[in-house]
Amino acid sequence: MLLMESYMCYCSVRLGVIIVSVLTIIRELAHSITLFALGVKVFEPIIDLFEHDAEYKDRKWVRKYISWCENDPELVTALIHLVSYAHVSVALLSIYGAIKLRKWFILPLAFGELTYFINITFLHIVLMIMLKKLINLGLLIILTLLGCFYILFVGYNACTCVAMFQIIGLVKSDRYRELYGDDPFQPLAMRSTRPKDFEQPLHVLRMHDMQDTNVDEEKRLSKLGLWPRRQPPVVSVLPVQAAYPQPPLKWWQQQALATGDDLQPDPAVYRNWHTKELLNGVGGDVQRKSELNRRYAENQMHRWY
């Protein structure tokens, strides 16, 4: 996983490494020129802070540093110049490595920036602890914020060098070359890794043929805007129902529709009589009632429905 894909949200990581290298060269040359002009006197304000601080003046590493500056100023100067020019050298190597995509030329600058980040963080913490007793709170807050922003910037530059190391390793990999070619500055279009023997022509749909039901190809063409939307056929599995179903019959309607044909009248009542004679009132109570109900139902049917 890459640490970053761009430098300062605008530049490429490759350009970011070049910018970091240029800033490093300027910083180290400024340190060297200042040391040439002032010598070890440039460290006198820091030495005075340590000498007058009750918490740090008796520390072993503090006494060793102060005695070293006072007893061997030439050695301290020569060592600082050596470190500065070594840092400048690795910055120049990083510029060459970023231009020619040589990842091992960038790694020394990443190590140097990481070391500088650790040193400047430790020095900033110690100085803020000592200065809190000498300056007011407002100035202390301003110096703390400025120091924190500078420390974050140095750490960001170190991460940029590490990200460029990762990117160069990525573009030099066999997998990347197989997909995009050997030139990372002019990558090729992605090529298929399948053998040519297994490549088959794409199935071409007949645009208005409802029998062609290749769903995968339809999805692919619909994403490209080449396949028209069509409504799927709807198959009803429910029985057909009337648009306006008839309401259930009431009890008096059922009674009016009951003709009494299913009733078996007593044969002794009408064995010697004709049906019409029975309807006229000669012993045919059942037949007469059924006939009246049927006539009433036929006359009133249009009112119910």
Short mmCIF file of C-alpha atoms in Angstrom, two decimals, residues 124-271:
data_model
loop_
_atom_site.label_atom_id
_atom_site.label_comp_id
_atom_site.label_asym_id
_atom_site.label_seq_id
_atom_site.Cartn_x
_atom_site.Cartn_y
_atom_site.Cartn_z
CA HIS A 124 11.82 21.05 20.06
CA ILE A 125 10.34 19.23 23.05
CA VAL A 126 13.36 20.01 25.26
CA LEU A 127 13.46 23.67 24.22
CA MET A 128 9.75 24.19 24.88
CA ILE A 129 10.14 22.68 28.36
CA MET A 130 12.95 25.09 29.15
CA LEU A 131 11.38 28.16 27.51
CA LYS A 132 8.09 27.84 29.39
CA LYS A 133 9.89 29.24 32.47
CA LEU A 134 11.40 32.22 30.58
CA ILE A 135 8.76 33.56 28.18
CA ASN A 136 5.06 34.40 28.44
CA LEU A 137 2.32 31.98 27.53
CA GLY A 138 1.30 33.62 24.24
CA LEU A 139 4.80 33.52 22.78
CA LEU A 140 5.23 29.95 24.02
CA ILE A 141 2.07 28.85 22.20
CA ILE A 142 3.20 30.53 18.97
CA LEU A 143 6.63 28.90 19.10
CA THR A 144 5.08 25.52 19.89
CA LEU A 145 2.70 25.70 16.92
CA LEU A 146 5.43 26.85 14.53
CA GLY A 147 7.72 24.07 15.68
CA CYS A 148 4.96 21.46 15.33
CA PHE A 149 4.16 22.58 11.78
CA TYR A 150 7.82 22.40 10.81
CA ILE A 151 8.17 18.94 12.37
CA LEU A 152 5.10 17.70 10.49
CA PHE A 153 6.51 19.11 7.26
CA VAL A 154 9.81 17.29 7.77
CA GLY A 155 7.99 14.03 8.53
CA TYR A 156 5.82 14.51 5.44
CA ASN A 157 8.94 14.92 3.30
CA ALA A 158 10.38 11.69 4.71
CA CYS A 159 7.14 9.87 3.86
CA THR A 160 7.32 11.29 0.33
CA CYS A 161 10.71 9.67 -0.20
CA VAL A 162 9.39 6.34 1.10
CA ALA A 163 6.33 6.61 -1.20
CA MET A 164 8.57 7.24 -4.22
CA PHE A 165 10.60 4.16 -3.28
CA GLN A 166 7.38 2.12 -3.27
CA ILE A 167 6.18 3.56 -6.59
CA ILE A 168 9.44 2.81 -8.37
CA GLY A 169 9.34 -0.75 -7.05
CA LEU A 170 5.77 -1.03 -8.37
CA VAL A 171 6.46 0.23 -11.90
CA LYS A 172 9.53 -2.01 -12.14
CA SER A 173 7.61 -5.14 -11.21
CA ASP A 174 6.89 -7.89 -13.74
CA ARG A 175 3.16 -7.61 -13.26
CA TYR A 176 3.17 -3.89 -14.11
CA ARG A 177 5.36 -4.45 -17.18
CA GLU A 178 3.07 -7.21 -18.37
CA LEU A 179 0.04 -4.94 -18.21
CA TYR A 180 1.44 -1.51 -19.14
CA GLY A 181 4.71 -2.15 -20.93
CA ASP A 182 8.36 -1.49 -20.07
CA ASP A 183 8.18 2.32 -20.24
CA PRO A 184 6.43 3.70 -17.11
CA PHE A 185 6.34 7.21 -18.59
CA GLN A 186 4.25 6.00 -21.55
CA PRO A 187 2.08 3.15 -20.24
CA LEU A 188 0.21 1.05 -22.73
CA ALA A 189 -3.46 0.23 -22.58
CA MET A 190 -4.30 -2.75 -20.44
CA ARG A 191 -3.85 -5.95 -22.36
CA SER A 192 -5.68 -9.20 -21.83
CA THR A 193 -3.70 -11.99 -20.17
CA ARG A 194 -5.74 -14.79 -21.78
CA PRO A 195 -4.18 -16.81 -24.61
CA LYS A 196 -5.42 -16.06 -28.08
CA ASP A 197 -6.74 -19.61 -28.48
CA PHE A 198 -9.30 -18.98 -25.76
CA GLU A 199 -10.43 -15.63 -27.09
CA GLN A 200 -13.88 -15.81 -28.65
CA PRO A 201 -15.76 -13.07 -30.46
CA LEU A 202 -18.38 -11.32 -28.44
CA HIS A 203 -21.93 -12.44 -28.95
CA VAL A 204 -23.83 -9.83 -30.95
CA LEU A 205 -27.44 -9.52 -29.98
CA ARG A 206 -30.21 -8.96 -32.44
CA MET A 207 -31.52 -5.71 -31.06
CA HIS A 208 -35.22 -6.38 -31.67
CA ASP A 209 -35.33 -10.16 -31.38
CA MET A 210 -37.28 -11.13 -28.29
CA GLN A 211 -36.01 -14.71 -28.54
CA ASP A 212 -32.37 -13.67 -27.98
CA THR A 213 -32.10 -13.94 -24.18
CA ASN A 214 -28.38 -13.60 -23.46
CA VAL A 215 -28.81 -11.66 -20.22
CA ASP A 216 -25.11 -11.00 -19.60
CA GLU A 217 -24.66 -9.49 -23.03
CA GLU A 218 -27.79 -7.41 -22.57
CA LYS A 219 -26.39 -5.97 -19.34
CA ARG A 220 -23.09 -5.15 -20.99
CA LEU A 221 -24.74 -3.42 -23.94
CA SER A 222 -27.20 -1.56 -21.71
CA LYS A 223 -24.28 -0.01 -19.81
CA LEU A 224 -22.89 1.18 -23.14
CA GLY A 225 -26.25 2.57 -24.17
CA LEU A 226 -26.58 0.09 -27.05
CA TRP A 227 -29.44 -1.98 -25.74
CA PRO A 228 -32.95 -0.44 -25.53
CA ARG A 229 -35.00 -0.94 -22.45
CA ARG A 230 -37.94 -3.23 -22.98
CA GLN A 231 -40.70 -4.33 -20.68
CA PRO A 232 -40.47 -8.01 -19.74
CA PRO A 233 -43.46 -10.14 -20.78
CA VAL A 234 -45.99 -10.53 -17.99
CA VAL A 235 -47.62 -13.95 -17.58
CA SER A 236 -50.69 -14.01 -15.35
CA VAL A 237 -51.15 -17.08 -13.21
CA LEU A 238 -54.34 -15.90 -11.48
CA PRO A 239 -57.84 -16.65 -12.77
CA VAL A 240 -59.59 -13.89 -14.64
CA GLN A 241 -61.86 -11.93 -12.37
CA ALA A 242 -64.65 -9.57 -13.26
CA ALA A 243 -63.88 -5.89 -13.05
CA TYR A 244 -66.91 -5.36 -10.82
CA PRO A 245 -67.69 -8.58 -8.89
CA GLN A 246 -71.30 -9.22 -7.93
CA PRO A 247 -72.12 -8.68 -4.28
CA PRO A 248 -73.36 -11.68 -2.30
CA LEU A 249 -77.12 -12.24 -2.23
CA LYS A 250 -79.12 -11.33 0.82
CA TRP A 251 -81.38 -13.82 2.54
CA TRP A 252 -84.55 -12.38 1.11
CA GLN A 253 -83.02 -12.46 -2.40
CA GLN A 254 -82.11 -16.09 -1.95
CA GLN A 255 -85.66 -16.77 -0.77
CA ALA A 256 -87.06 -15.00 -3.84
CA LEU A 257 -84.82 -17.02 -6.15
CA ALA A 258 -85.71 -20.32 -4.50
CA THR A 259 -88.17 -22.00 -6.91
CA GLY A 260 -88.75 -25.12 -4.81
CA ASP A 261 -87.88 -27.50 -7.66
CA ASP A 262 -85.56 -29.42 -5.39
CA LEU A 263 -88.44 -30.12 -3.00
CA GLN A 264 -90.38 -33.31 -3.53
CA PRO A 265 -94.08 -32.54 -2.92
CA ASP A 266 -96.42 -35.21 -1.65
CA PRO A 267 -97.79 -37.24 -4.64
CA ALA A 268 -101.11 -37.65 -2.85
CA VAL A 269 -101.77 -33.91 -3.23
CA TYR A 270 -101.62 -33.64 -7.03
CA ARG A 271 -101.85 -37.21 -8.39
#
